[in-house]
Each structure stands twice: as C-alpha cells, then as structure tokens.
Coordinates of C-alpha atoms in Angstrom, one line a residue:
M1 CA 29.8 26.5 -50.4
T2 CA 33.1 27.9 -50.9
N3 CA 35.3 25.0 -51.6
E4 CA 38.6 25.8 -49.9
L5 CA 40.7 22.8 -51.4
G6 CA 40.4 23.5 -55.0
D7 CA 39.2 22.1 -58.1
I8 CA 38.4 18.6 -56.5
G9 CA 35.2 16.2 -57.1
F10 CA 32.9 17.9 -54.0
G11 CA 29.7 16.3 -55.0
Y12 CA 27.4 20.2 -55.7
R13 CA 26.9 18.3 -59.3
P14 CA 24.3 19.8 -61.3
R15 CA 20.7 18.0 -60.9
A16 CA 17.1 18.7 -61.8
A17 CA 15.4 21.3 -59.6
Y18 CA 12.9 19.1 -58.2
A19 CA 16.6 17.3 -56.2
S20 CA 17.0 18.0 -52.6
D21 CA 20.2 20.2 -52.8
P22 CA 22.6 19.2 -50.0
A23 CA 23.7 23.1 -50.5
K24 CA 20.1 24.5 -49.0
S25 CA 19.8 21.2 -47.1
R26 CA 17.6 22.5 -43.9
G27 CA 20.3 21.3 -41.2
R28 CA 20.9 19.2 -38.1
L29 CA 19.3 19.6 -35.0
F30 CA 22.4 20.4 -33.4
D31 CA 24.9 22.6 -35.7
E32 CA 27.9 21.2 -37.2
V33 CA 30.5 23.1 -39.3
E34 CA 30.1 21.4 -42.7
S35 CA 32.8 19.5 -44.2
P36 CA 35.4 20.6 -46.5
T37 CA 35.4 17.8 -49.1
R38 CA 31.9 16.1 -48.3
T39 CA 28.4 17.1 -48.8
P40 CA 25.8 17.0 -45.9
F41 CA 24.5 14.2 -47.5
Q42 CA 27.6 12.3 -48.3
R43 CA 28.2 12.5 -44.5
D44 CA 25.3 11.4 -43.4
R45 CA 25.8 8.6 -45.8
D46 CA 29.6 7.6 -44.2
R47 CA 27.7 7.4 -40.6
I48 CA 24.7 5.2 -41.1
I49 CA 27.7 2.7 -42.9
H50 CA 29.7 3.3 -39.7
S51 CA 27.5 3.0 -37.2
T52 CA 27.5 -0.2 -34.6
A53 CA 23.3 -0.2 -35.9
F54 CA 24.8 -0.7 -39.7
R55 CA 26.9 -3.6 -38.5
R56 CA 24.2 -5.4 -36.5
L57 CA 22.2 -5.9 -40.0
K58 CA 24.8 -8.2 -40.9
H59 CA 22.9 -10.8 -38.7
K60 CA 19.1 -10.1 -38.6
T61 CA 16.9 -12.5 -40.6
Q62 CA 15.4 -11.1 -43.9
V63 CA 13.1 -14.3 -44.3
F64 CA 15.4 -17.1 -43.4
V65 CA 17.0 -16.7 -40.2
A66 CA 20.8 -16.8 -40.1
H67 CA 21.6 -20.4 -39.5
E68 CA 20.0 -21.6 -42.4
G69 CA 22.2 -21.5 -44.9
D70 CA 25.2 -18.7 -45.0
H71 CA 23.7 -17.4 -48.8
Y72 CA 20.3 -16.7 -48.0
R73 CA 19.4 -12.6 -47.7
T74 CA 20.2 -10.5 -44.1
R75 CA 18.8 -7.0 -43.6
L76 CA 22.0 -5.8 -44.5
T77 CA 22.4 -7.7 -48.0
H78 CA 19.0 -6.2 -48.6
S79 CA 20.0 -2.6 -47.8
I80 CA 23.0 -3.3 -50.1
E81 CA 20.6 -3.9 -52.9
V82 CA 18.3 -1.5 -51.7
A83 CA 20.9 1.0 -52.2
Q84 CA 22.5 -0.1 -55.4
I85 CA 19.1 0.0 -57.1
A86 CA 17.7 3.8 -55.2
R87 CA 21.2 5.0 -57.1
A88 CA 20.0 3.8 -59.9
L89 CA 16.9 5.3 -60.0
A90 CA 18.3 8.8 -58.1
R91 CA 20.7 9.3 -61.1
A92 CA 18.4 8.9 -63.8
L93 CA 16.1 10.7 -62.7
R94 CA 18.5 13.7 -61.4
G95 CA 17.9 13.4 -58.1
D96 CA 20.8 13.2 -55.0
E97 CA 22.4 9.2 -55.9
D98 CA 24.4 10.1 -51.9
L99 CA 20.4 11.2 -50.1
A100 CA 18.4 8.3 -51.8
E101 CA 21.7 6.1 -50.8
A102 CA 21.1 7.4 -47.4
V103 CA 18.0 6.9 -46.6
A104 CA 18.1 3.0 -48.6
L105 CA 20.7 2.0 -45.8
V106 CA 19.2 3.3 -43.3
H107 CA 15.9 2.2 -43.5
D108 CA 16.0 -0.9 -42.1
F109 CA 17.6 0.4 -39.0
G110 CA 14.8 0.0 -36.0
H111 CA 14.0 -3.6 -37.7
T112 CA 14.2 -6.2 -34.0
P113 CA 15.6 -10.0 -34.6
F114 CA 13.6 -12.9 -36.4
G115 CA 12.4 -10.7 -39.0
H116 CA 8.7 -9.7 -38.7
T117 CA 8.0 -13.1 -36.1
G118 CA 10.3 -10.8 -34.0
E119 CA 8.6 -7.5 -34.6
D120 CA 5.2 -9.0 -33.9
A121 CA 6.2 -10.9 -31.0
L122 CA 7.6 -7.3 -29.8
N123 CA 4.9 -5.6 -30.9
E124 CA 2.4 -7.6 -28.7
K125 CA 4.4 -7.5 -25.3
M126 CA 4.7 -3.0 -25.9
A127 CA 1.1 -3.1 -26.7
A128 CA 0.4 -1.3 -23.3
W129 CA 2.7 1.2 -23.5
G130 CA 2.5 2.1 -27.9
G131 CA 3.3 -0.9 -29.6
F132 CA 6.4 -1.3 -31.2
D133 CA 6.7 0.1 -34.6
H134 CA 10.7 -0.7 -36.9
N135 CA 10.0 2.8 -39.0
A136 CA 9.9 4.7 -35.2
Q137 CA 12.7 2.7 -34.2
S138 CA 14.6 3.3 -37.0
L139 CA 14.5 6.7 -35.9
R140 CA 15.1 6.2 -32.4
V141 CA 18.3 4.4 -33.3
V142 CA 19.6 7.6 -35.2
T143 CA 18.5 10.0 -33.2
R144 CA 18.7 8.6 -29.8
L145 CA 20.0 5.3 -29.1
E146 CA 23.4 5.3 -31.0
R147 CA 26.4 7.0 -29.1
R148 CA 29.1 8.0 -30.9
Y149 CA 29.4 11.5 -30.5
A150 CA 30.9 13.6 -27.8
E151 CA 28.9 16.4 -28.2
F152 CA 25.6 14.5 -28.9
D153 CA 23.0 11.1 -28.7
G154 CA 22.2 9.4 -32.0
L155 CA 23.7 10.6 -35.6
N156 CA 23.1 14.2 -36.2
L157 CA 21.6 13.3 -39.5
T158 CA 20.1 16.1 -41.7
W159 CA 16.5 16.8 -42.2
E160 CA 15.9 15.7 -45.4
T161 CA 17.4 11.9 -44.5
L162 CA 15.3 12.3 -41.1
E163 CA 12.5 13.0 -42.8
G164 CA 13.2 10.2 -45.7
L165 CA 13.3 7.6 -43.5
V166 CA 9.9 8.8 -41.7
K167 CA 8.3 9.6 -44.8
H168 CA 9.6 7.0 -46.8
N169 CA 6.2 5.7 -47.3
G170 CA 4.0 8.7 -47.9
P171 CA 2.9 11.4 -45.5
L172 CA 2.0 10.2 -42.1
T173 CA -0.8 12.9 -41.3
D174 CA -3.5 14.5 -42.5
A175 CA -3.4 18.9 -42.3
K176 CA -4.7 18.3 -39.0
G177 CA -2.6 16.0 -37.9
K178 CA -4.3 13.4 -37.8
G179 CA -2.9 9.6 -38.4
L180 CA -3.2 8.2 -41.9
K181 CA -3.2 4.8 -40.5
G182 CA -3.5 5.1 -37.4
P183 CA -1.9 6.7 -34.8
V184 CA 1.6 8.3 -35.4
P185 CA 4.5 6.6 -33.3
Q186 CA 5.1 8.9 -30.2
A187 CA 8.7 8.7 -31.1
I188 CA 8.5 9.9 -34.1
R189 CA 6.2 12.3 -33.1
D190 CA 8.6 13.8 -30.7
Y191 CA 11.2 14.3 -32.2
S192 CA 9.1 16.5 -35.3
E193 CA 8.0 18.4 -32.3
L194 CA 11.8 19.6 -32.1
H195 CA 12.4 19.1 -35.4
D196 CA 10.1 19.5 -37.7
L197 CA 9.9 16.8 -40.8
E198 CA 6.3 18.1 -42.1
L199 CA 4.7 15.2 -41.5
D200 CA 1.2 15.5 -43.2
R201 CA 3.1 16.1 -46.6
F202 CA 5.1 13.7 -49.1
A203 CA 9.3 13.0 -48.7
G204 CA 11.8 14.0 -51.4
I205 CA 11.7 12.8 -54.5
E206 CA 15.0 10.6 -53.4
A207 CA 13.2 9.1 -50.7
Q208 CA 10.4 7.9 -52.9
C209 CA 13.3 5.9 -55.0
A210 CA 14.2 4.5 -52.2
A211 CA 11.1 3.4 -51.5
I212 CA 10.5 1.6 -54.6
A213 CA 14.2 0.1 -54.5
D214 CA 12.6 -1.6 -52.1
D215 CA 9.7 -3.1 -53.3
I216 CA 12.2 -4.3 -56.3
A217 CA 14.7 -5.6 -54.0
Y218 CA 12.7 -7.8 -52.1
N219 CA 9.8 -8.7 -54.6
T220 CA 13.1 -10.0 -56.9
H221 CA 15.6 -11.4 -54.1
D222 CA 12.6 -13.2 -51.8
I223 CA 11.7 -15.0 -55.2
D224 CA 15.9 -16.1 -55.4
D225 CA 16.2 -17.1 -51.5
G226 CA 13.0 -19.3 -51.9
L227 CA 13.8 -20.8 -54.7
R228 CA 17.4 -21.6 -52.4
A229 CA 15.4 -22.9 -50.0
G230 CA 13.0 -25.5 -52.1
L231 CA 10.1 -23.0 -51.0
L232 CA 9.4 -22.1 -54.7
T233 CA 9.7 -23.6 -57.5
L234 CA 9.9 -22.0 -60.8
D235 CA 7.0 -23.9 -62.2
M236 CA 5.0 -21.9 -59.5
L237 CA 6.6 -18.7 -60.9
E238 CA 4.8 -19.3 -64.7
D239 CA 1.1 -18.3 -63.8
L240 CA 2.7 -14.9 -62.8
S241 CA 2.5 -11.9 -65.5
L242 CA 5.6 -10.5 -64.8
P243 CA 8.5 -13.4 -63.4
G244 CA 5.9 -15.6 -65.7
S245 CA 7.0 -13.6 -69.0
I246 CA 10.2 -13.3 -68.3
L247 CA 10.6 -16.9 -67.2
K248 CA 9.0 -17.9 -70.6
G249 CA 11.8 -15.7 -72.7
V250 CA 14.9 -17.1 -71.1
R251 CA 13.8 -20.8 -71.0
E252 CA 12.7 -20.4 -75.4
R253 CA 16.4 -18.6 -75.2
Y254 CA 18.4 -21.3 -73.2
P255 CA 16.0 -24.4 -72.8
A256 CA 19.3 -26.3 -72.3
L257 CA 19.7 -23.8 -68.9
D258 CA 20.0 -25.7 -65.5
D259 CA 17.4 -24.3 -62.7
V260 CA 20.0 -22.3 -60.9
R261 CA 21.5 -19.8 -64.0
T262 CA 17.6 -20.2 -65.1
G263 CA 16.7 -18.5 -61.6
H264 CA 19.5 -15.5 -61.6
E265 CA 18.9 -14.9 -65.1
L266 CA 15.0 -14.3 -64.1
M267 CA 16.2 -12.6 -61.1
R268 CA 17.9 -9.8 -63.1
R269 CA 16.1 -9.2 -65.9
Q270 CA 13.5 -8.6 -63.6
I271 CA 15.4 -5.4 -61.6
T272 CA 16.2 -4.6 -65.1
I273 CA 12.4 -4.4 -66.4
M274 CA 10.8 -3.1 -63.0
V275 CA 13.8 0.1 -62.9
E276 CA 13.4 0.6 -66.2
D277 CA 9.1 0.6 -65.6
V278 CA 10.1 3.1 -62.8
I279 CA 12.4 5.3 -64.5
V280 CA 9.5 5.9 -67.7
S281 CA 6.3 6.3 -65.6
T282 CA 7.9 8.3 -63.2
T283 CA 9.4 10.9 -66.1
A284 CA 5.5 10.8 -67.0
N285 CA 4.6 11.9 -63.9
L286 CA 7.5 14.9 -63.7
A287 CA 6.6 15.7 -67.3
R288 CA 2.8 15.7 -66.2
I289 CA 3.2 18.2 -62.6
K290 CA 6.2 20.1 -63.5
P291 CA 7.5 20.7 -60.1
D292 CA 10.5 23.4 -60.4
S293 CA 11.6 22.7 -57.0
A294 CA 12.0 20.0 -53.9
E295 CA 9.3 21.7 -52.5
A296 CA 6.9 21.2 -55.3
V297 CA 7.8 17.4 -55.0
R298 CA 6.7 17.3 -51.0
A299 CA 3.5 19.7 -51.4
A300 CA 2.4 17.7 -55.1
G301 CA -0.2 15.6 -53.2
E302 CA 0.7 12.1 -54.3
T303 CA 3.9 10.1 -55.5
M304 CA 6.1 10.9 -58.4
V305 CA 8.1 7.5 -58.0
S306 CA 5.8 5.0 -58.8
F307 CA 5.4 1.6 -61.5
S308 CA 3.3 2.0 -63.8
A309 CA -0.7 1.3 -63.9
E310 CA 0.4 -2.4 -65.8
T311 CA 3.4 -3.1 -63.6
A312 CA 1.8 -1.5 -60.1
V313 CA -0.6 -4.9 -60.8
S314 CA 2.2 -7.4 -61.5
E315 CA 3.4 -6.2 -58.9
K316 CA 0.7 -6.4 -56.2
E317 CA -0.3 -9.9 -57.7
L318 CA 3.7 -11.0 -57.0
K319 CA 3.7 -10.1 -53.6
A320 CA 0.6 -11.0 -52.5
F321 CA 2.1 -14.3 -54.0
L322 CA 5.3 -14.5 -51.7
Y323 CA 2.7 -13.8 -49.4
K324 CA 0.8 -16.8 -49.4
H325 CA 3.9 -18.9 -50.4
L326 CA 6.6 -17.8 -48.3
Y327 CA 6.4 -15.1 -45.8
R328 CA 3.3 -17.7 -44.2
H329 CA 4.8 -20.8 -45.6
A330 CA 4.6 -23.4 -43.3
E331 CA 8.3 -23.8 -42.6
V332 CA 9.0 -20.3 -42.7
M333 CA 5.9 -20.3 -40.2
R334 CA 7.6 -22.9 -37.8
V335 CA 10.5 -20.7 -36.8
R336 CA 9.2 -20.6 -32.6
A337 CA 12.1 -17.4 -33.2
D338 CA 8.5 -15.0 -31.3
Q339 CA 8.6 -17.0 -28.0
I340 CA 12.5 -16.2 -27.9
V341 CA 11.8 -12.3 -27.8
R342 CA 8.3 -12.6 -25.7
D343 CA 10.5 -14.8 -23.0
L344 CA 13.5 -11.6 -23.3
F345 CA 10.7 -9.4 -22.1
D346 CA 9.6 -10.7 -19.8
V347 CA 12.9 -11.3 -18.1
Y348 CA 14.3 -8.1 -18.7
F349 CA 10.9 -6.4 -17.5
A350 CA 10.9 -7.7 -14.4
D351 CA 14.3 -7.7 -13.6
P352 CA 16.5 -4.9 -15.6
R353 CA 19.5 -5.7 -13.9
A354 CA 19.8 -8.7 -16.2
M355 CA 20.2 -6.4 -19.1
P356 CA 24.3 -5.0 -19.8
D357 CA 25.6 -2.1 -17.9
G358 CA 24.3 0.5 -20.0
W359 CA 21.0 -0.8 -20.3
R360 CA 19.7 -1.1 -17.1
E361 CA 20.9 2.0 -14.6
G362 CA 18.2 3.9 -13.2
L363 CA 15.3 1.6 -14.7
D364 CA 14.7 0.2 -11.4
R365 CA 12.9 2.7 -10.3
A366 CA 11.6 3.6 -13.7
E367 CA 7.8 3.9 -14.5
D368 CA 6.6 0.7 -16.2
R369 CA 6.4 3.1 -19.9
V370 CA 9.7 4.2 -19.6
K371 CA 11.3 0.8 -18.4
A372 CA 9.3 -0.8 -21.7
R373 CA 10.5 1.1 -24.0
S374 CA 13.8 0.9 -22.9
V375 CA 13.6 -2.9 -22.7
A376 CA 12.0 -2.4 -26.3
D377 CA 15.4 -0.7 -27.6
F378 CA 17.7 -3.1 -26.4
L379 CA 15.7 -6.1 -27.7
A380 CA 15.2 -4.5 -31.1
G381 CA 19.3 -3.7 -31.0
M382 CA 19.9 -7.8 -30.8
T383 CA 21.0 -9.5 -33.5
D384 CA 19.4 -12.7 -34.0
T385 CA 22.7 -14.7 -32.8
Y386 CA 22.5 -12.3 -29.7
A387 CA 19.5 -12.9 -29.3
L388 CA 19.5 -16.8 -28.6
K389 CA 22.6 -16.5 -26.8
E390 CA 21.0 -14.5 -24.5
H391 CA 17.9 -17.0 -23.9
R392 CA 20.6 -19.5 -23.7
R393 CA 22.3 -18.1 -20.8
L394 CA 19.1 -16.9 -19.2
F395 CA 16.4 -20.1 -19.9
D396 CA 17.4 -24.2 -19.2
H397 CA 15.4 -24.3 -22.4
T398 CA 16.1 -22.4 -26.0
P399 CA 13.4 -23.1 -28.6
D400 CA 15.1 -24.8 -31.6
L401 CA 15.3 -22.6 -34.8
S402 CA 16.2 -25.4 -37.3

C-alpha cells in the first residue's frame, strides 16, 4: 500500500516470513476503503476496543463475581492481561503484534454473566437448539450483534482476526468437515460458508500467541485472586513444580517478606518463566518445521507456539490444582448465579415482551429455535450487574450471591 501521508509509522514494519502480513490480508466480508494511517489489523484492534461488548467485559465474572471485591479480575482486566502477554510473544517471534492483540482482546466476547456457571446454565437451557458455546457466541457478537455501522452488522473484522477468534485453540474439523470435538456450532459453520475460515487448519502464529497467552494469564492471575480471596495459601503451592520452585527461590532471597508481596513476586516470576519458555520452545519448533509463509504455519499440522515438554507437564499440573482447589471450591460453587440465568431465560422465552426494544420485535411469531437463540444472545450479552437488576425486576426473590 502506498502511504500518501508521508513517512509516518504506519505499521507495515518488517516481520518474519511466517507472520501474518496486514498488506496481504484476505480482507473483510464487506469491502471497505483501507485506512491511510492504520493497517487492517490495527483497525480491527481499535474496533474491538470501541465496541459495546468490550465495555461489558468490565462487569463480567472471571472467577469471583463482581460484588466480592474491587480488586478481583473481571473478563476485561483478564483480556487486557492476555493481550499484553500476546503482544510480548508476537514481538519476540516477529509476528504481527496488532493481530495478536486483537485476537486476545476479542477472545472472551461471548462469555455469559457469572463466568462458567452462567455458561453452563445457558448451555443447558439451549440444549434443544444446539446448545451454547462462548467461542461461537464471540463470533456472533462481532459478525451480527454489534450494531455500530451504517453498512453492515457486526464489526466487519478481517479474515485473520476472525480465524484467530474461532481457531485459536486449533482446528475444529478434520479434512472432511467432521468436528474434532463434537459438532461444530452452527454459528461458526454458517459464517464459514460465507467467508471460509478453513476450519480444518491451524490458525496463524499470532492467534496461537493469543491462545497460549490466555493460559499463562489465568494460570498465574487466578492464583493471585485465589490468594486474595483466602481460598488458596502460599503453603498450598509448595508442592507444585512450577510455583513451588519459584516460591522457594523468593523465600530464600527475601526471608522476611510479607505474604502479599511474596505472592506478587511469585506471580511476576511465573509469567516471565512461562513466556520465556514459550519463546525458546517455539523458536525451536520454527527452526525444525521451517515455515516460509503464514500459510505454511496453517498447514503445518501442529501447534507452533507451545510450552516445552517439561513446562507443559507443570502447566497441566497447575491447571488441575486450580480446578480442584479454586474453580470447584465450595465457596465458589455455592454462588447460585446459575438459577438467575435459568430464571431469566424461562421468562424471556415464555414472553419475549419482557425483553427491551430491539430484542423482542417479531419473536412472538418466531419459531422456538429462533426465539431461543435471540434470548440466548440477549442473556449472553448481559453483565453480572444487569442480570441481577433484571432478575430483581422480574422476580420477587433473587438469590443472594454473597
């Protein structure tokens, strides 16, 4: 692209041969005139940040519901942390940092209020109509539900960002189109028929950076939130290979340090170790496979951006620990947010007029399948606070989440 504004920092800087090149983007579903000051991937990142869905992440649960404390991570702060790590990885690997950041910032758009508790409840209510999948819902948000532009629904993001959103955890189908982990959500299949996302291939290097950045972020910061909540203790981490070894080193160097600062020292060291491990491991993968283009990355048949074998074992151990001692902790599980989601779904499905203007039009005559999906769209977009407000408006009693 010719830069008509002169010698400005436009973003088309040198990248590795295997990186996604914004100058060669596969484009958008709806053609647009390109920006004279931003690459297509920079525009995607900006559109994501300015979207309504991005702002809603501020009041959506990561692990702890919002009222439990101002300092716990929300979907928004988590997404920002993922983006920071994704950019660091993409920079080190000479990928496109803006694309990695865009995929990281958009990856949680489809999450319901109240975290996985809310998602499980909505998936249960939608069982007769294809279920609910937050990844597919993220795609619906950015291709249909955001209504900001005069000429199209959604954000009209580039093919590369949408591919990264849908496939950041790997291919969804085999070469014959059969789902690798069960049926592919219909929303993903429908969009891919319009703008083929090549569901049987891996995503680009930048999306892979975003995916592993997600793992690094929550494996570290969920420990931090668990310590803050008192559900985890530093002593509980001693027997885990990764945080345990780090904790030992921190205590040896700072024997008089209080627990709060010890926890912070542990967190920042763990992020550094995991990021550096990914860079070393991925560099070795790239040297072994020698991809000479972004297409070669997609066709490689394996994930390029990965932990070393040793760290992968430690990371799996840490995930299992967090699942047992944090995500399934009695204090987390006792929150009855699932009932709020079920109640709201039942009311809206029975009488769509209970939903606000812009959501209820035409649903009184719609098929159950269409009505249910519209209700799911509305519910999934809610923040925790709005869901509680709606439940109090519609019901005499709302479960106490404290």
